[in-house]
Amino acid sequence: MRMNGAQAVLESLKKEGVDLVFGYPGGVVLKLYDEIYKMKFPNILTGHEQGAVHAADGYARATGKVGVVIATSGPGAANLVTGIATANMDSVPLVCITGQVANHAIGKDSFQEVDVCGITTPITKHNYLVKNVNDVPRVIKEAFFIARTGRKAPVSIDIAADVFNAEIDFNYPDKINLRGYTDKNIGDEKSIDEIVTAVENCERPLIFIGGGVISSETSEDVREILNRLGCPSTSTLMGLGCIEPERAGYLGFAGMHGSYGANMAIQNCDLLLAIGMRFSDRVTGRVADFAPNAKIVHFEIDPAEVNKNIQVDYKVVGDLKWSLPLFKNKLNASKINFAEKFSAWKNQAVDEGKKHPFSFKSEGDVIKPGALISKISDLCDENTIAVTDVGQHQMWAAQFFKTKAPRQFLTSGGLGTMGFGLPAAMGAKLACPEKKVVLFTGDGSIMMNIQELATIADHDIDVKVVIVHNFILGMVGQWQRLFYSHHYSASELNLKRDFIKIAEAMGVRGYRLTKAEELETKLPEILNSQGAAVIDVYVPQDENVIPMVPGGKRLDQMVLN
Amino acid sequence: MEKYLLAVLVDNKPGVLTHVSGLISRRAFNIESISAGYTEEPSVTRINIVVSVESENELDQVVNQLGKLIDVIKIVNLSKVPSIARELVMIKVKASKEARADLVSVVDIFRAQIVDVTSENVIIELTGNQQKIDAICEVLSDYEIVEIARTGAIALSRGPVPVKKM
C-alpha cells in the first residue's frame, strides 16, 4: 500500500499491537502527529517528555507489553534520556521514537539537533537512525523484537524528519533477519542436572529471586519449586511479588534496607539459588563477604551477568521459561523429601528473622510512615498496583506494602530515579484501568515530575498520590544524620509549598493528613473514592529507614535501630 | 596484564563502531588497539581488537558484553587458536645526508621499506608482529622520529576454517 513515512510508522506500530503511545509533539514530528490526528491514534500528551517515557515504562512494567514513547528532536529526545536509562537498568521493554532533523541538516548543528544514537548507545539495547523511508517497517519490526525478547530493554529509533514525508510501498515484514541476535535462549540441560545434585547434597539452601522472574513470567514455577523444596526464600527489590508474602519461609526482600532475616539467611546458607537477578551492589553488601558459606548458583538469561559482580559456582544460562520448568521437573523426580530435610533450617531462618522484623514505633499523634503504608496495604488487595518514587518512602513501601503478585510493585530499582513515580503510576493505570493504582512518593520526588498531575487530571486517570511528606530529602537526610554529623546540607524542605493547592490548581483533589487517627477516619474514604487525589501526609522529619547495611559493610552488619 | 586478540565480525551498518568502542570504554576495559575493515562479505565488517585484561574472567566479561551487541555476529579469541598476527607501521624519520646510510641499513636489517624520500626525511614502512614493530621503533628512536602511524594488530587463524565458521 502506498503511504508516507509517518503513516508507515503508525501502521507498523499497529502491526506490533500498540494501542497507546505517550508523546510530545514538536518541529520535526509535526508530520507524524498530523497522521496521529488523522488516524485517531491514541496518544497521551504529557507535561514533559520525561513524563512520557516514565509513563511508557509504567505501562510496560504493569503489563509486560512494550511501552512506546514519541518525542521530537533535540531537547525532546534529550529529555527522554533519564527515562530510557531507568528502563534500561530495570530491563523494561520500551521503543522510543524520536524525530531527527532532516537528512540534509544532520551533522550541521541544526536547530534542535542532537546525536540521539550517540546519546542513547550506553542506555539502550540497540538503536537506529532511520534515514530512508524504506527502512521504517524493518526497523520497527526489529526494534520491538529486540525490546521484548531475551533480556528485555529499551530500543531507540531516531527518524529523520524528511522520512515522515517520503513515500513508501508499505509492506510489514514477516521475518526478522538479524545474524547477531536470536530470541532462542536455550542453555545446556546438563547444567541443570548439576544444580539438582547440588540441592540434593546441601543442608541449608536459600532461593533468591529477582526481577527476571517477573519479566520472564515464571513466578508460578518459582512457587512450585518452593513447594517442593520447602526451603527459605527471599527476593530483591525488583522481584517483590513473585513469592507470596505469607508463604512459610519467605523472609522478605534482601539488601541494604532489606529484612534482617533475609540478609542473615544469605550469610548463613550453604547453597544460594539466585534466579533472574544480577547481584546489584544494593543486595550484596561487601562483595568479598557475600554469602561466605554458600555455593552460589546463578539462573540467568544474560551471560554477561554471570560472574560480573559475584563469582558463582554453578551457572544456568538461558531463559527462565526454559530452565525453571526443567529444574522443577528434575527436582520432582528426585527421591529426596526436601521439605522434611530443609524444614529445621527453614524454621531457624524464620526464627532469626523474627528477632528484628520490619517495624516502627508509634509516638502519640504523629503519623509514622510505616503505619501509613501498612494501613494502605491493608486497604488494598492484589488488584492494586503500588508505584513508588525514590528515597525513604520507597524503602518503607517495599517493607510495609504487602506485594502479593508480580507486576504489583513498580519501582525504579537500578537507576533510582526520583520523579519516576507519578508518570509511571499514570502509565500503569492507563494499562490496567480495572486496577487501583496507588503512588507512594515523597515531598522531594513528587516535585521532579509534578507537572504530570495536570496530565492525570486532563485524562481522568485515577491515581491516588500519597506524599510521605517529611519536609526533607529523607534518604539524603538519613545519610547526613548517620554519616555526616547531622549536616543537613541542601536537604531540608521546610518550605512554603502547599501540595493541596498545587493539586487543586492542576485539577486534582487534594487532602492533608496530619494525625494518626486520620488513617482510620479519613484515609479509607479518600482511597476508595473515584478519581485522582493527592493525599499529603505529614510524617516526622527524623525517621530512619531501618534496618540498614551501611556502604562497604557485610550483610550481617546491619544497623538495627 | 595479558593481551588477547579478538576477531569481531559485525554487521556493516552505520553506528557499529560507535557501539563497539562505546561499550569498551563504558565498561572500563583496556584496549591496546582496534582496527576495522571490509571482509570477503560486503555486509560484514571485521573489527580486530587487542584487549589487555587482568584475568580470564575479565576476558569473559569483554566477550560476553560484546556478544550482547545486536550488530555483533561472531567473536573469536584468536590468541586461543593457532593464528598469524600482523601490524603495519609507517615511521617518518629526519634523514640528514650523514644519517641516511645508517637508516638504510636499519631498514634492510628489519626487511622494512623506504616508501618516501625527501631532502629532509624518509618514510619507513614495516609489516610484522608487534614485537618487531616495537623493536624498529626502539632502534629508530636514536634518530629524530617526526611521527608514527600504526594500524594495530590484525590476525587470521591458520588452516582452512574461517572465523565465521569457528
XYZ file of C-alpha atoms in Angstrom:
727
model
C 0.000 0.000 0.000
C 1.323 3.446 -0.939
C 1.686 5.801 2.019
C 4.012 8.331 3.595
C 6.654 7.587 6.216
C 4.570 8.921 9.098
C 1.710 6.606 8.178
C 4.212 3.766 7.821
C 5.410 4.362 11.388
C 1.854 4.226 12.742
C 0.873 1.226 10.615
C 3.961 -0.578 11.895
C 3.020 0.250 15.489
C -0.456 -1.143 14.848
C 1.077 -4.333 13.461
C 3.012 -4.636 16.731
C -0.248 -4.378 18.661
C 0.439 -0.947 20.123
C -2.806 0.531 21.421
C -1.436 3.611 23.171
C 1.612 5.848 22.904
C 2.902 8.553 25.199
C 4.335 11.526 23.431
C 5.007 15.169 22.991
C 4.982 16.867 19.583
C 7.500 19.305 18.155
C 9.001 20.619 14.918
C 10.323 17.514 13.221
C 7.478 15.212 14.295
C 4.685 17.523 13.131
C 4.054 15.279 10.130
C 3.906 12.218 12.399
C 1.459 13.994 14.721
C -0.621 15.050 11.723
C -1.095 11.383 10.848
C -1.764 10.564 14.530
C -4.544 13.167 14.332
C -5.977 11.809 11.091
C -5.721 8.187 12.182
C -7.022 8.998 15.698
C -4.082 7.021 17.050
C -4.320 7.099 20.875
C -1.608 9.414 22.219
C -1.316 10.705 25.761
C 0.165 14.197 25.801
C 2.219 14.554 28.960
C 3.600 17.697 30.533
C 7.204 16.809 29.830
C 8.977 14.226 27.669
C 10.430 12.686 30.820
C 6.855 12.135 31.997
C 6.062 10.430 28.695
C 8.947 7.977 28.862
C 8.325 7.052 32.518
C 4.635 6.619 31.684
C 5.531 4.235 28.858
C 7.801 2.473 31.351
C 4.992 2.166 33.923
C 2.710 0.850 31.176
C 5.323 -1.777 30.274
C 6.053 -2.809 33.858
C 2.360 -3.178 34.653
C 1.619 -5.358 31.616
C 4.811 -6.872 30.219
C 3.991 -5.262 26.885
C 6.391 -2.920 25.100
C 5.871 0.728 26.103
C 6.072 3.290 23.321
C 7.095 6.927 23.597
C 7.384 9.598 20.918
C 9.391 12.812 21.179
C 10.746 15.458 18.907
C 14.416 16.031 18.106
C 16.955 17.869 20.246
C 15.513 18.798 23.645
C 12.620 16.367 23.227
C 14.991 13.466 22.716
C 17.383 14.672 25.404
C 14.513 14.803 27.891
C 13.948 11.083 27.345
C 17.429 10.149 28.489
C 16.751 9.681 32.219
C 13.668 7.620 31.449
C 15.464 5.395 28.950
C 18.303 4.823 31.423
C 15.750 3.999 34.137
C 14.094 1.383 31.932
C 17.443 0.006 30.798
C 18.685 -0.586 34.339
C 15.481 -2.432 35.252
C 15.210 -4.391 31.954
C 11.920 -2.820 30.881
C 10.972 -3.126 27.188
C 10.447 0.242 25.500
C 10.512 1.534 21.953
C 11.447 5.220 21.907
C 10.699 7.005 18.661
C 12.328 10.393 18.182
C 12.302 12.734 15.245
C 15.694 13.823 13.936
C 16.412 16.859 11.786
C 16.088 16.211 8.053
C 18.804 14.238 6.270
C 20.368 17.300 4.647
C 20.607 19.062 8.038
C 22.194 16.196 10.017
C 25.647 16.994 11.341
C 25.318 20.741 10.792
C 24.398 21.634 14.407
C 20.966 22.450 13.039
C 18.153 23.850 15.174
C 17.075 21.231 17.726
C 19.669 18.707 16.578
C 21.301 16.267 18.988
C 23.041 12.980 18.202
C 20.367 10.673 19.608
C 22.183 7.460 18.717
C 25.333 8.788 20.327
C 23.478 9.751 23.487
C 21.397 6.586 23.780
C 24.054 3.994 22.906
C 25.064 3.327 26.527
C 21.467 3.160 27.781
C 19.686 1.091 25.143
C 19.911 -2.496 23.972
C 20.085 -1.193 20.413
C 19.388 1.977 18.496
C 18.684 3.071 14.952
C 18.939 6.217 12.868
C 16.459 5.898 10.018
C 17.453 7.998 7.011
C 15.500 6.144 4.334
C 11.747 5.612 4.426
C 12.115 2.083 3.055
C 13.823 1.063 6.292
C 10.887 2.116 8.502
C 8.906 -1.168 8.638
C 12.001 -3.379 9.062
C 13.498 -1.167 11.763
C 10.275 -1.002 13.775
C 9.797 -4.763 13.470
C 13.359 -5.360 14.670
C 13.084 -2.808 17.459
C 10.035 -4.481 19.021
C 11.597 -7.906 18.603
C 14.807 -6.816 20.311
C 12.990 -4.918 23.086
C 10.691 -7.769 24.095
C 12.891 -10.848 23.641
C 15.924 -12.056 25.569
C 16.778 -9.676 28.367
C 14.163 -7.001 27.821
C 15.304 -3.406 27.371
C 14.668 -0.125 25.612
C 15.398 0.371 21.896
C 15.610 3.819 20.379
C 14.593 4.724 16.812
C 15.640 8.151 15.565
C 13.881 9.091 12.325
C 14.995 11.940 10.048
C 12.181 14.450 9.503
C 12.056 14.064 5.713
C 11.450 10.318 6.127
C 7.956 11.092 7.517
C 7.057 12.840 4.259
C 8.681 10.399 1.857
C 6.523 7.826 0.050
C 6.753 4.077 0.555
C 5.044 0.939 -0.704
C 4.192 -0.343 2.747
C 4.753 -3.998 3.454
C 5.274 -5.145 7.005
C 7.949 -7.860 7.049
C 7.017 -11.305 8.412
C 10.523 -12.313 9.291
C 13.389 -10.877 11.249
C 16.825 -11.195 9.748
C 19.410 -10.449 12.424
C 22.588 -12.503 12.131
C 23.925 -11.464 15.513
C 20.766 -11.886 17.611
C 18.304 -14.617 18.409
C 15.327 -14.919 20.731
C 16.209 -18.561 21.428
C 17.795 -18.571 24.839
C 18.093 -22.268 25.468
C 21.063 -23.343 27.508
C 22.711 -26.599 28.412
C 20.346 -29.009 30.159
C 23.269 -30.762 31.850
C 23.967 -27.591 33.784
C 20.567 -28.057 35.462
C 21.371 -31.633 36.471
C 24.385 -30.299 38.348
C 22.137 -27.932 40.295
C 19.768 -30.752 41.234
C 22.736 -32.704 42.583
C 23.892 -29.631 44.481
C 20.439 -29.231 46.030
C 20.380 -32.922 46.967
C 23.730 -32.565 48.705
C 23.180 -29.292 50.531
C 21.842 -28.674 54.030
C 20.773 -25.036 54.006
C 19.537 -23.854 50.599
C 18.074 -20.385 50.029
C 16.142 -19.288 46.968
C 16.892 -15.690 45.977
C 14.766 -14.391 43.131
C 14.947 -11.128 41.177
C 13.115 -9.058 38.597
C 13.963 -11.586 35.887
C 11.270 -13.841 37.322
C 8.730 -11.087 36.683
C 9.890 -10.256 33.176
C 10.004 -13.938 32.195
C 6.625 -14.552 33.909
C 7.897 -17.582 35.790
C 6.706 -16.785 39.309
C 4.403 -19.832 39.212
C 7.414 -22.062 38.525
C 9.285 -20.432 41.408
C 6.325 -21.037 43.719
C 6.127 -24.689 42.663
C 9.858 -25.141 43.207
C 9.411 -23.637 46.674
C 6.507 -26.013 47.319
C 8.784 -28.916 46.501
C 11.865 -27.723 48.381
C 10.195 -26.129 51.392
C 13.332 -24.064 51.922
C 13.525 -20.400 52.929
C 13.296 -17.765 50.209
C 13.976 -14.113 49.619
C 13.802 -11.638 46.778
C 15.429 -8.477 45.522
C 13.518 -5.195 45.476
C 12.760 -5.840 41.802
C 11.458 -9.341 42.492
C 8.791 -8.288 45.011
C 5.513 -10.088 44.421
C 6.912 -13.276 42.848
C 6.747 -15.039 46.200
C 3.609 -14.656 48.315
C 4.381 -12.704 51.494
C 2.522 -15.238 53.638
C 4.487 -18.235 52.316
C 6.184 -20.195 55.079
C 9.894 -19.496 54.882
C 9.601 -16.292 52.877
C 11.910 -13.856 54.629
C 11.052 -10.601 52.876
C 13.339 -8.782 50.478
C 17.095 -8.641 50.969
C 19.701 -5.941 50.674
C 20.657 -2.558 52.031
C 17.218 -1.887 53.552
C 16.001 -5.427 53.261
C 14.943 -7.640 56.116
C 17.268 -8.841 58.853
C 16.033 -12.375 58.290
C 16.776 -12.369 54.556
C 20.240 -10.878 54.950
C 21.161 -13.291 57.727
C 19.916 -16.243 55.696
C 22.100 -15.176 52.763
C 25.122 -15.139 55.061
C 24.218 -18.476 56.671
C 23.002 -20.599 53.769
C 25.217 -23.222 52.159
C 23.560 -23.122 48.726
C 22.255 -19.865 47.280
C 19.978 -20.324 44.285
C 19.976 -16.902 42.596
C 17.265 -16.739 39.950
C 16.888 -13.858 37.479
C 18.844 -11.330 39.499
C 22.153 -9.585 38.944
C 23.879 -9.212 42.331
C 23.483 -5.429 42.356
C 25.594 -3.636 44.955
C 22.332 -2.851 46.806
C 21.843 -6.543 47.642
C 25.374 -7.820 48.096
C 26.790 -5.565 50.781
C 30.556 -6.017 50.769
C 31.138 -8.269 47.780
C 34.051 -10.206 49.254
C 31.899 -11.317 52.202
C 28.656 -12.013 50.362
C 27.187 -15.445 51.210
C 30.541 -16.653 52.546
C 29.327 -20.149 53.418
C 27.469 -20.847 50.222
C 27.991 -22.383 46.855
C 26.245 -19.959 44.524
C 24.017 -20.967 41.627
C 23.014 -18.396 39.008
C 19.998 -18.892 36.733
C 20.289 -16.015 34.256
C 19.354 -15.138 30.681
C 22.196 -12.663 30.149
C 25.595 -14.392 30.008
C 27.335 -11.086 30.758
C 25.697 -11.009 34.204
C 27.268 -14.298 35.247
C 30.462 -13.695 37.259
C 30.175 -9.926 36.716
C 29.798 -8.837 40.354
C 29.896 -12.167 42.201
C 31.819 -15.278 41.214
C 29.406 -18.179 41.079
C 29.946 -21.920 41.399
C 27.227 -23.055 39.012
C 25.525 -21.234 36.173
C 22.441 -21.981 34.126
C 22.470 -19.517 31.256
C 19.188 -19.283 29.414
C 15.603 -18.063 29.575
C 13.986 -18.881 32.937
C 10.981 -20.045 30.906
C 13.259 -22.806 29.643
C 15.317 -23.560 32.755
C 12.839 -23.328 35.634
C 10.282 -25.881 34.374
C 13.148 -28.318 33.710
C 14.621 -27.664 37.141
C 11.202 -28.178 38.717
C 10.652 -31.497 36.921
C 14.083 -32.762 37.815
C 13.554 -31.843 41.475
C 10.199 -33.603 41.424
C 11.926 -36.717 40.075
C 14.379 -36.770 42.960
C 13.771 -39.329 45.709
C 14.676 -36.943 48.498
C 11.981 -35.473 50.727
C 13.379 -31.977 50.527
C 10.690 -30.276 52.584
C 11.392 -32.567 55.513
C 15.127 -32.285 55.102
C 15.127 -28.473 54.987
C 12.353 -27.854 57.497
C 14.627 -27.282 60.509
C 16.766 -24.837 58.515
C 13.656 -23.049 57.293
C 12.375 -22.656 60.867
C 15.783 -21.468 62.005
C 15.895 -18.809 59.264
C 12.355 -17.668 60.047
C 13.035 -17.508 63.804
C 16.186 -15.486 63.170
C 14.121 -13.039 61.119
C 11.549 -12.690 63.897
C 14.221 -11.120 66.110
C 14.145 -7.935 64.021
C 11.077 -7.687 61.780
C 10.285 -4.519 59.822
C 8.729 -2.286 62.451
C 8.044 1.264 63.595
C 7.335 2.848 66.951
C 4.030 4.665 67.351
C 4.522 8.055 69.010
C 1.431 9.912 70.150
C -0.496 11.666 67.469
C 2.020 11.688 64.657
C 1.682 9.512 61.591
C 4.575 7.100 61.227
C 5.437 6.205 57.618
C 5.285 2.512 58.477
C 1.797 2.929 59.912
C 0.637 4.851 56.863
C 1.881 2.289 54.376
C 0.700 -0.696 56.441
C -2.757 0.867 56.605
C -2.868 1.443 52.858
C -1.627 -2.107 52.298
C -4.496 -3.394 54.470
C -6.972 -1.376 52.425
C -5.684 -2.799 49.119
C -5.888 -6.234 47.567
C -3.842 -7.880 44.788
C -5.781 -5.804 42.262
C -3.829 -2.792 43.414
C -0.629 -1.635 41.769
C 1.721 0.179 44.126
C 4.140 2.550 42.423
C 6.937 4.368 44.185
C 9.292 7.223 43.671
C 12.783 7.042 45.112
C 14.070 7.570 48.618
C 12.952 6.698 52.133
C 9.290 6.318 51.189
C 10.342 3.809 48.506
C 12.045 1.601 51.060
C 9.161 1.937 53.527
C 6.769 0.987 50.736
C 8.918 -2.063 49.949
C 8.957 -3.008 53.638
C 5.351 -2.389 54.634
C 3.270 -2.788 51.467
C 2.369 -6.456 51.095
C 3.068 -7.174 47.437
C 1.175 -10.336 46.601
C 1.629 -10.721 42.862
C 4.155 -9.943 40.124
C 3.766 -6.527 38.429
C 2.075 -5.225 41.562
C 5.023 -3.181 42.833
C 6.620 -0.796 40.325
C 9.766 0.973 41.375
C 12.938 2.391 39.877
C 15.395 -0.065 41.375
C 18.588 0.099 39.364
C 18.822 3.758 38.462
C 16.908 5.089 41.477
C 15.207 7.858 39.542
C 13.377 10.469 41.597
C 10.432 11.676 39.522
C 9.729 8.192 38.144
C 6.675 7.611 40.287
C 3.897 9.909 39.143
C 4.249 9.335 35.390
C 4.851 5.594 35.898
C 1.694 5.364 38.009
C -0.181 7.144 35.248
C 1.118 4.658 32.657
C 0.218 1.734 34.904
C -3.345 2.992 35.397
C -3.837 3.504 31.652
C -2.507 -0.015 31.064
C -4.710 -1.561 33.760
C -7.825 0.600 34.109
C -9.555 -2.091 36.192
C -6.879 -1.919 38.885
C -6.446 0.567 41.683
C -3.137 2.462 41.406
C -1.510 3.977 44.480
C 1.656 6.048 44.223
C 3.929 6.394 47.220
C 6.094 9.453 46.762
C 7.972 11.983 48.850
C 7.954 15.752 49.086
C 11.275 15.665 47.226
C 10.458 13.152 44.484
C 6.993 14.471 43.631
C 8.467 17.838 42.666
C 10.578 16.214 39.963
C 7.645 15.447 37.678
C 4.757 17.203 39.405
C 3.588 18.642 36.071
C 2.033 15.241 35.359
C -0.700 15.996 37.910
C -2.152 18.085 35.107
C -1.980 15.086 32.778
C -3.802 12.762 35.184
C -6.432 15.466 35.673
C -6.864 16.132 31.954
C -7.239 12.456 31.097
C -9.181 11.442 34.243
C -6.502 8.972 35.239
C -7.379 7.662 38.690
C -4.111 7.601 40.597
C -4.000 8.061 44.355
C -0.859 10.066 45.067
C 0.314 9.531 48.638
C 3.012 12.049 49.541
C 5.026 10.822 52.507
C 5.798 14.393 53.499
C 8.704 14.701 55.931
C 9.975 18.151 54.983
C 13.369 16.801 53.974
C 15.054 14.835 51.211
C 14.704 11.922 53.564
C 17.308 9.437 52.375
C 19.895 12.178 51.920
C 18.982 13.420 55.395
C 19.306 9.922 56.846
C 22.853 9.569 55.493
C 23.712 13.069 56.709
C 22.335 12.154 60.154
C 24.254 8.882 60.299
C 27.487 9.653 58.483
C 27.838 13.442 58.088
C 27.404 14.785 61.645
C 23.800 15.932 61.143
C 24.895 18.423 58.490
C 21.622 18.730 56.588
C 23.308 20.280 53.602
C 20.797 21.196 50.893
C 18.327 18.565 52.071
C 15.800 20.354 54.280
C 12.486 21.233 52.674
C 10.905 23.469 55.336
C 9.403 25.431 52.555
C 6.190 27.186 51.720
C 4.894 24.727 49.148
C 1.327 23.551 49.595
C 0.624 20.283 47.785
C -3.142 20.645 48.159
C -3.100 23.960 46.347
C -0.756 22.581 43.693
C -3.071 19.598 43.198
C -6.173 21.744 43.001
C -4.521 24.176 40.599
C -3.755 21.250 38.281
C -7.292 19.853 38.558
C -6.753 17.106 41.139
C -8.397 16.852 44.577
C -6.042 17.364 47.493
C -6.232 16.149 51.091
C -3.930 16.508 54.056
C -3.493 14.035 56.884
C -1.508 15.074 59.949
C -2.828 12.931 62.818
C -2.549 9.202 63.348
C -6.299 8.830 63.888
C -6.929 10.204 60.393
C -5.539 6.971 58.976
C -8.777 5.450 60.280
C -11.212 8.333 59.941
C -10.222 9.885 56.623
C -7.825 7.699 54.648
C -10.131 4.771 53.705
C -12.758 7.064 52.221
C -10.231 9.029 50.153
C -8.529 5.884 48.948
C -11.816 4.319 47.875
C -13.187 7.437 46.208
C -13.378 7.718 42.434
C -10.830 9.836 40.599
C -7.318 11.062 41.152
C -6.366 12.522 44.503
C -3.270 13.869 46.201
C -3.002 12.777 49.824
C -0.389 14.904 51.568
C 0.600 13.038 54.729
C 2.794 14.772 57.291
C 5.304 12.430 58.939
C 8.243 13.120 61.269
C 11.393 14.528 59.728
C 13.931 12.381 61.552
C 12.629 8.861 60.972
C 15.293 6.460 59.641
C 14.768 3.553 57.280
C 15.845 0.575 59.343
C 17.457 -1.931 59.074
C 20.305 -0.657 57.006
C 23.511 -2.171 55.699
C 25.912 0.792 55.538
C 28.065 1.083 52.420
C 31.068 -1.255 52.472
C 29.671 -3.454 55.270
C 28.677 -7.112 55.257
C 25.008 -8.070 55.043
C 25.105 -9.252 58.666
C 26.455 -5.888 59.864
C 23.072 -4.170 59.819
C 22.179 -1.025 61.719
C 19.054 -2.208 63.536
C 17.772 0.855 65.359
C 48.141 -7.981 32.271
C 47.612 -10.462 29.495
C 46.886 -9.453 25.895
C 44.374 -11.186 23.646
C 43.477 -10.584 20.032
C 39.768 -10.806 19.327
C 38.328 -11.042 15.837
C 34.860 -9.493 15.951
C 32.586 -9.887 12.934
C 29.900 -7.216 12.824
C 27.140 -6.080 10.507
C 28.457 -3.456 8.131
C 25.977 -0.801 9.266
C 26.325 2.827 10.377
C 26.991 3.189 14.075
C 28.564 -0.228 14.600
C 31.977 1.124 15.524
C 30.360 3.527 17.980
C 28.503 0.638 19.602
C 31.663 -1.448 19.932
C 34.054 1.301 21.037
C 31.435 2.868 23.327
C 30.891 -0.452 25.072
C 34.590 -0.995 25.614
C 35.077 2.446 27.139
C 31.978 2.461 29.367
C 32.737 -0.958 30.794
C 36.271 0.311 31.510
C 38.031 -2.423 29.534
C 41.606 -1.717 28.429
C 42.223 -1.972 24.728
C 45.647 -1.847 23.129
C 44.396 -1.375 19.612
C 41.307 -1.566 17.472
C 41.093 -1.660 13.698
C 38.275 -2.349 11.297
C 37.883 -3.125 7.637
C 35.804 -4.758 4.927
C 35.812 -8.517 4.511
C 35.041 -11.123 1.856
C 31.346 -10.494 2.587
C 30.155 -6.972 1.705
C 27.646 -6.967 4.583
C 30.261 -7.853 7.212
C 32.975 -5.748 8.799
C 35.787 -7.326 10.771
C 36.975 -5.489 13.861
C 40.294 -6.589 15.311
C 40.652 -5.733 18.973
C 43.658 -6.299 21.181
C 42.460 -6.248 24.793
C 44.593 -6.169 27.861
C 42.998 -7.897 30.863
C 43.883 -8.928 34.408
C 42.282 -12.359 34.234
C 40.426 -14.875 32.102
C 37.308 -13.794 33.946
C 37.729 -10.231 32.753
C 38.271 -11.538 29.226
C 34.975 -13.475 29.504
C 33.289 -10.235 30.531
C 34.654 -8.442 27.447
C 33.488 -11.246 25.163
C 30.060 -11.574 26.821
C 29.422 -7.842 26.809
C 30.487 -7.534 23.162
C 28.313 -10.528 22.369
C 25.259 -8.644 23.639
C 25.597 -6.006 20.940
C 22.964 -6.672 18.314
C 25.318 -5.895 15.405
C 27.970 -8.335 16.609
C 27.737 -11.564 14.635
C 30.681 -13.514 15.988
C 33.621 -13.126 18.350
C 36.663 -15.402 18.256
C 39.646 -15.173 20.557
C 42.475 -15.683 18.065
C 45.024 -15.862 20.862
C 43.486 -19.203 21.834
C 43.903 -20.828 18.397
C 46.920 -21.062 16.086
C 46.934 -17.761 14.235
C 49.110 -15.223 12.483
C 49.010 -11.619 13.669
C 50.453 -8.666 11.781
C 50.662 -4.940 12.229
C 51.694 -2.210 9.812
C 53.671 0.836 10.844
C 54.792 3.924 8.962
C 57.534 6.000 10.533
C 58.657 9.391 9.335
C 62.288 9.972 10.338
C 64.542 13.007 9.885
C 67.272 11.879 7.494
C 70.216 14.135 7.097
C 72.775 13.149 4.460
C 75.028 11.703 7.159
C 72.311 9.602 8.776
C 70.836 8.261 5.580
C 73.230 5.338 5.078
C 72.654 4.178 8.662
C 68.920 4.365 8.196
C 69.082 2.305 5.022
C 70.958 -0.432 6.855
C 68.397 -0.446 9.706
C 65.661 -0.729 7.092
C 67.470 -3.649 5.448
C 68.027 -5.484 8.710
C 64.314 -5.272 9.584
C 63.303 -6.032 5.987
C 61.357 -2.808 6.045
C 60.927 -0.466 3.082
C 61.563 3.161 2.435
C 58.425 4.380 0.704
C 59.109 8.117 0.521
C 62.249 10.218 0.478
C 62.674 13.993 0.604
C 65.772 16.064 1.200
C 64.944 16.139 4.927
C 63.220 12.897 5.812
C 62.245 9.376 4.845
C 59.110 7.353 5.487
C 59.756 3.758 6.522
C 57.080 1.108 6.221
C 57.206 -2.181 8.080
C 54.814 -5.080 8.496
C 55.296 -7.617 11.244
C 54.242 -8.813 14.617
C 54.029 -6.378 17.459
C 57.472 -7.118 18.924
C 59.143 -6.479 15.572
C 57.334 -3.147 15.174
C 58.251 -2.185 18.744
C 61.864 -3.114 18.011
C 62.230 -0.911 14.937
C 60.589 1.991 16.750
C 63.112 1.489 19.540
C 66.091 1.419 17.175
C 64.873 4.442 15.237
C 64.473 6.434 18.405
C 68.224 7.105 18.083
C 67.293 9.188 15.061
C 64.783 12.001 15.086
C 61.328 10.464 14.603
C 58.855 13.026 13.244
C 55.745 10.880 13.513
C 54.498 7.323 13.686
C 51.275 5.759 12.388
C 50.460 2.178 13.454
C 47.437 0.124 12.425
C 47.133 -2.109 15.462
C 47.228 -5.853 15.052
C 45.065 -7.859 12.674
C 45.074 -11.625 12.577
C 43.842 -14.730 10.770
C 43.645 -18.230 12.133
C 45.868 -20.845 10.481
C 44.284 -23.630 8.472
C 41.153 -23.745 6.315
C 38.460 -22.721 8.841
C 37.490 -19.037 8.815
C 36.470 -17.205 11.988
C 32.816 -17.125 10.930
C 32.733 -20.942 10.954
C 34.549 -21.387 14.255
